[in-house]
PDB file of C-alpha atoms in Angstrom:
ATOM      1  CA  UNK O1311     185.509 255.088 238.279  1.00  0.00           C
ATOM      2  CA  UNK O1312     181.873 254.715 239.331  1.00  0.00           C
ATOM      3  CA  UNK O1313     181.786 258.327 240.511  1.00  0.00           C
ATOM      4  CA  UNK O1314     183.292 259.491 237.215  1.00  0.00           C
ATOM      5  CA  UNK O1315     180.629 257.581 235.290  1.00  0.00           C
ATOM      6  CA  UNK O1316     177.969 259.015 237.598  1.00  0.00           C
ATOM      7  CA  UNK O1317     179.252 262.560 237.015  1.00  0.00           C
ATOM      8  CA  UNK O1318     179.309 261.980 233.250  1.00  0.00           C
ATOM      9  CA  UNK O1319     175.734 260.677 233.381  1.00  0.00           C
ATOM     10  CA  UNK O1320     174.554 263.665 235.462  1.00  0.00           C
ATOM     11  CA  UNK O1321     176.285 266.037 233.056  1.00  0.00           C
ATOM     12  CA  UNK O1322     174.681 264.372 230.039  1.00  0.00           C
ATOM     13  CA  UNK O1323     171.221 264.469 231.614  1.00  0.00           C
ATOM     14  CA  UNK O1324     171.664 268.123 232.536  1.00  0.00           C
ATOM     15  CA  UNK O1325     172.720 268.939 228.985  1.00  0.00           C
ATOM     16  CA  UNK O1326     169.792 267.090 227.440  1.00  0.00           C
ATOM     17  CA  UNK O1327     167.182 268.353 229.923  1.00  0.00           C
ATOM     18  CA  UNK O1328     166.842 271.925 228.783  1.00  0.00           C
ATOM     19  CA  UNK O1329     164.574 273.768 231.167  1.00  0.00           C
ATOM     20  CA  UNK O1330     161.134 274.560 229.869  1.00  0.00           C
ATOM     21  CA  UNK O1331     159.313 275.405 233.069  1.00  0.00           C
ATOM     22  CA  UNK O1332     158.742 278.826 234.588  1.00  0.00           C
ATOM     23  CA  UNK O1333     160.978 278.280 237.609  1.00  0.00           C
ATOM     24  CA  UNK O1334     164.248 280.238 237.513  1.00  0.00           C
ATOM     25  CA  UNK O1335     167.115 279.084 235.326  1.00  0.00           C
ATOM     26  CA  UNK O1336     169.742 276.931 237.028  1.00  0.00           C
ATOM     27  CA  UNK O1337     172.724 278.674 238.557  1.00  0.00           C
ATOM     28  CA  UNK O1338     176.044 278.160 236.817  1.00  0.00           C
ATOM     29  CA  UNK O1339     178.195 275.298 238.059  1.00  0.00           C
ATOM     30  CA  UNK O1340     180.436 276.163 241.010  1.00  0.00           C
ATOM     31  CA  UNK O1341     183.789 277.590 239.914  1.00  0.00           C
ATOM     32  CA  UNK O1342     185.818 275.733 242.558  1.00  0.00           C
ATOM     33  CA  UNK O1343     187.239 272.356 241.557  1.00  0.00           C
ATOM     34  CA  UNK O1344     185.036 269.443 242.550  1.00  0.00           C
ATOM     35  CA  UNK O1345     186.503 266.664 244.653  1.00  0.00           C
ATOM     36  CA  UNK O1346     184.808 263.329 244.177  1.00  0.00           C
ATOM     37  CA  UNK O1347     184.567 260.835 246.984  1.00  0.00           C
ATOM     38  CA  UNK O1348     185.512 257.436 245.587  1.00  0.00           C
ATOM     39  CA  UNK O1349     183.625 255.475 248.262  1.00  0.00           C
ATOM     40  CA  UNK O1350     181.250 252.944 246.711  1.00  0.00           C
ATOM     41  CA  UNK O1351     177.616 253.933 246.587  1.00  0.00           C
ATOM     42  CA  UNK O1352     174.820 251.671 247.734  1.00  0.00           C
ATOM     43  CA  UNK O1353     172.400 249.951 245.368  1.00  0.00           C
ATOM     44  CA  UNK O1354     169.356 251.605 247.042  1.00  0.00           C
ATOM     45  CA  UNK O1355     170.757 255.139 246.750  1.00  0.00           C
ATOM     46  CA  UNK O1356     171.891 254.496 243.180  1.00  0.00           C
ATOM     47  CA  UNK O1357     168.427 253.178 242.286  1.00  0.00           C
ATOM     48  CA  UNK O1358     166.787 256.324 243.727  1.00  0.00           C
ATOM     49  CA  UNK O1359     169.333 258.560 241.998  1.00  0.00           C
ATOM     50  CA  UNK O1360     169.010 256.954 238.568  1.00  0.00           C
ATOM     51  CA  UNK O1361     165.229 256.609 238.758  1.00  0.00           C
ATOM     52  CA  UNK O1362     164.851 260.302 239.667  1.00  0.00           C
ATOM     53  CA  UNK O1363     167.247 261.468 236.940  1.00  0.00           C
ATOM     54  CA  UNK O1364     165.554 259.178 234.447  1.00  0.00           C
ATOM     55  CA  UNK O1365     162.297 261.081 234.973  1.00  0.00           C
ATOM     56  CA  UNK O1366     163.797 264.445 233.952  1.00  0.00           C
ATOM     57  CA  UNK O1367     161.608 265.849 231.194  1.00  0.00           C
ATOM     58  CA  UNK O1368     158.365 264.270 232.462  1.00  0.00           C
ATOM     59  CA  UNK O1369     155.584 266.890 232.370  1.00  0.00           C
ATOM     60  CA  UNK O1370     154.452 268.642 235.547  1.00  0.00           C
ATOM     61  CA  UNK O1371     150.881 267.947 236.592  1.00  0.00           C
ATOM     62  CA  UNK O1372     149.353 269.101 239.870  1.00  0.00           C
ATOM     63  CA  UNK O1373     148.364 265.973 241.808  1.00  0.00           C
ATOM     64  CA  UNK O1374     150.241 263.764 239.340  1.00  0.00           C
ATOM     65  CA  UNK O1375     152.125 260.756 240.646  1.00  0.00           C
ATOM     66  CA  UNK O1376     153.067 258.579 237.645  1.00  0.00           C
ATOM     67  CA  UNK O1377     155.286 259.061 234.593  1.00  0.00           C
ATOM     68  CA  UNK O1378     152.242 258.593 232.342  1.00  0.00           C
ATOM     69  CA  UNK O1379     150.108 261.250 234.041  1.00  0.00           C
ATOM     70  CA  UNK O1380     152.940 263.604 235.041  1.00  0.00           C
ATOM     71  CA  UNK O1381     154.173 264.660 238.470  1.00  0.00           C
ATOM     72  CA  UNK O1382     153.885 267.337 241.060  1.00  0.00           C
ATOM     73  CA  UNK O1383     156.829 267.560 243.468  1.00  0.00           C
ATOM     74  CA  UNK O1384     155.512 265.211 246.157  1.00  0.00           C
ATOM     75  CA  UNK O1385     154.108 262.799 243.567  1.00  0.00           C
ATOM     76  CA  UNK O1386     157.556 262.564 241.972  1.00  0.00           C
ATOM     77  CA  UNK O1387     159.223 261.851 245.320  1.00  0.00           C
ATOM     78  CA  UNK O1388     156.636 259.252 246.311  1.00  0.00           C
ATOM     79  CA  UNK O1389     156.865 257.495 242.960  1.00  0.00           C
ATOM     80  CA  UNK O1390     160.675 257.358 242.938  1.00  0.00           C
ATOM     81  CA  UNK O1391     160.924 255.985 246.481  1.00  0.00           C
ATOM     82  CA  UNK O1392     158.172 253.414 245.942  1.00  0.00           C
ATOM     83  CA  UNK O1393     159.550 252.287 242.581  1.00  0.00           C
ATOM     84  CA  UNK O1394     163.295 252.373 243.299  1.00  0.00           C
ATOM     85  CA  UNK O1395     163.550 251.612 247.020  1.00  0.00           C
ATOM     86  CA  UNK O1396     160.217 250.072 248.036  1.00  0.00           C
ATOM     87  CA  UNK O1397     159.658 252.903 250.530  1.00  0.00           C
ATOM     88  CA  UNK O1398     156.178 254.383 250.940  1.00  0.00           C
ATOM     89  CA  UNK O1399     156.205 258.099 251.824  1.00  0.00           C
ATOM     90  CA  UNK O1400     153.428 260.529 252.771  1.00  0.00           C
ATOM     91  CA  UNK O1401     151.699 262.156 249.785  1.00  0.00           C
ATOM     92  CA  UNK O1402     152.156 265.849 250.574  1.00  0.00           C
ATOM     93  CA  UNK O1403     155.234 267.973 251.262  1.00  0.00           C
ATOM     94  CA  UNK O1404     153.634 269.111 254.533  1.00  0.00           C
ATOM     95  CA  UNK O1405     153.386 265.486 255.667  1.00  0.00           C
ATOM     96  CA  UNK O1406     156.883 264.642 254.400  1.00  0.00           C
ATOM     97  CA  UNK O1407     158.626 267.454 256.262  1.00  0.00           C
ATOM     98  CA  UNK O1408     157.178 266.319 259.610  1.00  0.00           C
ATOM     99  CA  UNK O1409     157.688 262.567 259.113  1.00  0.00           C
ATOM    100  CA  UNK O1410     159.948 260.711 261.518  1.00  0.00           C
ATOM    101  CA  UNK O1411     163.209 260.767 259.592  1.00  0.00           C
ATOM    102  CA  UNK O1412     166.524 262.381 260.555  1.00  0.00           C
ATOM    103  CA  UNK O1413     167.065 266.014 259.584  1.00  0.00           C
ATOM    104  CA  UNK O1414     170.256 266.562 257.595  1.00  0.00           C
ATOM    105  CA  UNK O1415     172.460 269.651 257.512  1.00  0.00           C
ATOM    106  CA  UNK O1416     172.775 271.155 254.037  1.00  0.00           C
ATOM    107  CA  UNK O1417     176.537 270.556 254.173  1.00  0.00           C
ATOM    108  CA  UNK O1418     176.016 266.823 254.861  1.00  0.00           C
ATOM    109  CA  UNK O1419     173.535 266.028 252.063  1.00  0.00           C
ATOM    110  CA  UNK O1420     173.835 262.646 250.353  1.00  0.00           C
ATOM    111  CA  UNK O1421     172.129 261.288 247.248  1.00  0.00           C
ATOM    112  CA  UNK O1422     168.571 260.310 248.078  1.00  0.00           C
ATOM    113  CA  UNK O1423     168.005 262.949 250.780  1.00  0.00           C
ATOM    114  CA  UNK O1424     164.821 264.984 250.466  1.00  0.00           C
ATOM    115  CA  UNK O1425     165.183 268.777 250.274  1.00  0.00           C
ATOM    116  CA  UNK O1426     162.347 271.121 251.256  1.00  0.00           C
ATOM    117  CA  UNK O1427     161.578 274.705 250.251  1.00  0.00           C
ATOM    118  CA  UNK O1428     159.216 277.552 251.142  1.00  0.00           C
ATOM    119  CA  UNK O1429     158.654 279.005 247.668  1.00  0.00           C
ATOM    120  CA  UNK O1430     155.839 281.279 248.828  1.00  0.00           C
ATOM    121  CA  UNK O1431     158.021 283.011 251.405  1.00  0.00           C
ATOM    122  CA  UNK O1432     157.854 282.520 255.141  1.00  0.00           C
ATOM    123  CA  UNK O1433     158.568 279.130 256.659  1.00  0.00           C
ATOM    124  CA  UNK O1434     155.670 277.008 255.346  1.00  0.00           C
ATOM    125  CA  UNK O1435     156.899 274.156 253.142  1.00  0.00           C
ATOM    126  CA  UNK O1436     155.515 274.326 249.615  1.00  0.00           C
ATOM    127  CA  UNK O1437     158.010 272.386 247.494  1.00  0.00           C
ATOM    128  CA  UNK O1438     160.407 269.442 247.706  1.00  0.00           C
ATOM    129  CA  UNK O1439     162.929 267.524 245.641  1.00  0.00           C
ATOM    130  CA  UNK O1440     165.424 264.667 245.747  1.00  0.00           C
ATOM    131  CA  UNK O1441     169.098 265.519 246.227  1.00  0.00           C
ATOM    132  CA  UNK O1442     171.225 263.737 243.612  1.00  0.00           C
ATOM    133  CA  UNK O1443     174.727 264.963 244.476  1.00  0.00           C
ATOM    134  CA  UNK O1444     177.135 267.657 243.354  1.00  0.00           C
ATOM    135  CA  UNK O1445     174.819 270.346 244.749  1.00  0.00           C
ATOM    136  CA  UNK O1446     171.893 269.360 242.511  1.00  0.00           C
ATOM    137  CA  UNK O1447     168.377 268.099 243.072  1.00  0.00           C
ATOM    138  CA  UNK O1448     165.600 266.666 240.888  1.00  0.00           C
ATOM    139  CA  UNK O1449     162.124 268.148 241.235  1.00  0.00           C
ATOM    140  CA  UNK O1450     158.853 268.903 239.469  1.00  0.00           C
ATOM    141  CA  UNK O1451     158.794 272.706 239.712  1.00  0.00           C
ATOM    142  CA  UNK O1452     155.677 274.237 238.202  1.00  0.00           C
ATOM    143  CA  UNK O1453     152.662 274.116 235.938  1.00  0.00           C
ATOM    144  CA  UNK O1454     153.702 274.118 232.301  1.00  0.00           C
ATOM    145  CA  UNK O1455     157.151 272.794 233.161  1.00  0.00           C
ATOM    146  CA  UNK O1456     158.821 269.433 233.414  1.00  0.00           C
ATOM    147  CA  UNK O1457     160.769 267.428 235.973  1.00  0.00           C
ATOM    148  CA  UNK O1458     164.279 268.875 235.986  1.00  0.00           C
ATOM    149  CA  UNK O1459     167.635 269.214 237.711  1.00  0.00           C
ATOM    150  CA  UNK O1460     168.516 272.414 239.544  1.00  0.00           C
ATOM    151  CA  UNK O1461     171.347 273.644 241.762  1.00  0.00           C
ATOM    152  CA  UNK O1462     170.669 274.271 245.453  1.00  0.00           C
ATOM    153  CA  UNK O1463     173.042 277.235 245.056  1.00  0.00           C
ATOM    154  CA  UNK O1464     170.676 278.960 242.605  1.00  0.00           C
ATOM    155  CA  UNK O1465     169.652 282.138 244.449  1.00  0.00           C
ATOM    156  CA  UNK O1466     165.937 281.310 244.157  1.00  0.00           C
ATOM    157  CA  UNK O1467     166.323 277.858 245.722  1.00  0.00           C
ATOM    158  CA  UNK O1468     168.940 278.970 248.260  1.00  0.00           C
ATOM    159  CA  UNK O1469     166.578 281.700 249.522  1.00  0.00           C
ATOM    160  CA  UNK O1470     163.623 279.285 249.737  1.00  0.00           C
ATOM    161  CA  UNK O1471     165.549 276.350 251.294  1.00  0.00           C
ATOM    162  CA  UNK O1472     164.102 275.079 254.596  1.00  0.00           C
ATOM    163  CA  UNK O1473     165.693 271.748 255.493  1.00  0.00           C
ATOM    164  CA  UNK O1474     166.504 268.213 254.391  1.00  0.00           C
ATOM    165  CA  UNK O1475     165.547 264.745 255.605  1.00  0.00           C
ATOM    166  CA  UNK O1476     167.288 261.417 255.205  1.00  0.00           C
ATOM    167  CA  UNK O1477     164.796 258.746 254.152  1.00  0.00           C
ATOM    168  CA  UNK O1478     167.168 255.945 253.197  1.00  0.00           C
ATOM    169  CA  UNK O1479     168.484 254.068 256.236  1.00  0.00           C
ATOM    170  CA  UNK O1480     172.206 254.305 257.100  1.00  0.00           C
ATOM    171  CA  UNK O1481     174.294 252.071 254.862  1.00  0.00           C
ATOM    172  CA  UNK O1482     171.974 252.677 251.906  1.00  0.00           C
ATOM    173  CA  UNK O1483     173.255 256.135 251.005  1.00  0.00           C
ATOM    174  CA  UNK O1484     175.454 257.043 248.087  1.00  0.00           C
ATOM    175  CA  UNK O1485     178.599 258.886 249.090  1.00  0.00           C
ATOM    176  CA  UNK O1486     178.943 262.378 247.607  1.00  0.00           C
ATOM    177  CA  UNK O1487     181.215 265.326 248.250  1.00  0.00           C
TER     178      UNK O1487
END
């Protein structure tokens, strides 16, 4: 039941958070039926998940790291982890991608994992977000936009995807398909 409520909440947030930034539009939902893992999620992962989703619609601001001033991508991640899990992370995406945390295969992502992208081409990290489950992540994409949910399967994000890291310790992760 908790996963059904979580899915309903994610769906509602996605519906209400119409994209207004210049990043590409989200990809349509996968056509295959979704199978939900009914394992209980942890309080820490749920706190990160709900805090991140709750910030959807907050304005983008380069260098921003609070809901009042707005967020850039790394400011959003740092704020969510500090506020929801008491975890202090490096300030920049370049520092985050090299921090000592386990790398995670894209097929093993769990809520709370950090996802990294090279949006300028090549292999240099330039963007990051927080995976929230069901193939989606929360991020602060670009100037003039707002914090939003996107699908990793969107061709823009799939092409730019670099890797993921698991910040929450084992036992504190939400279980997702």
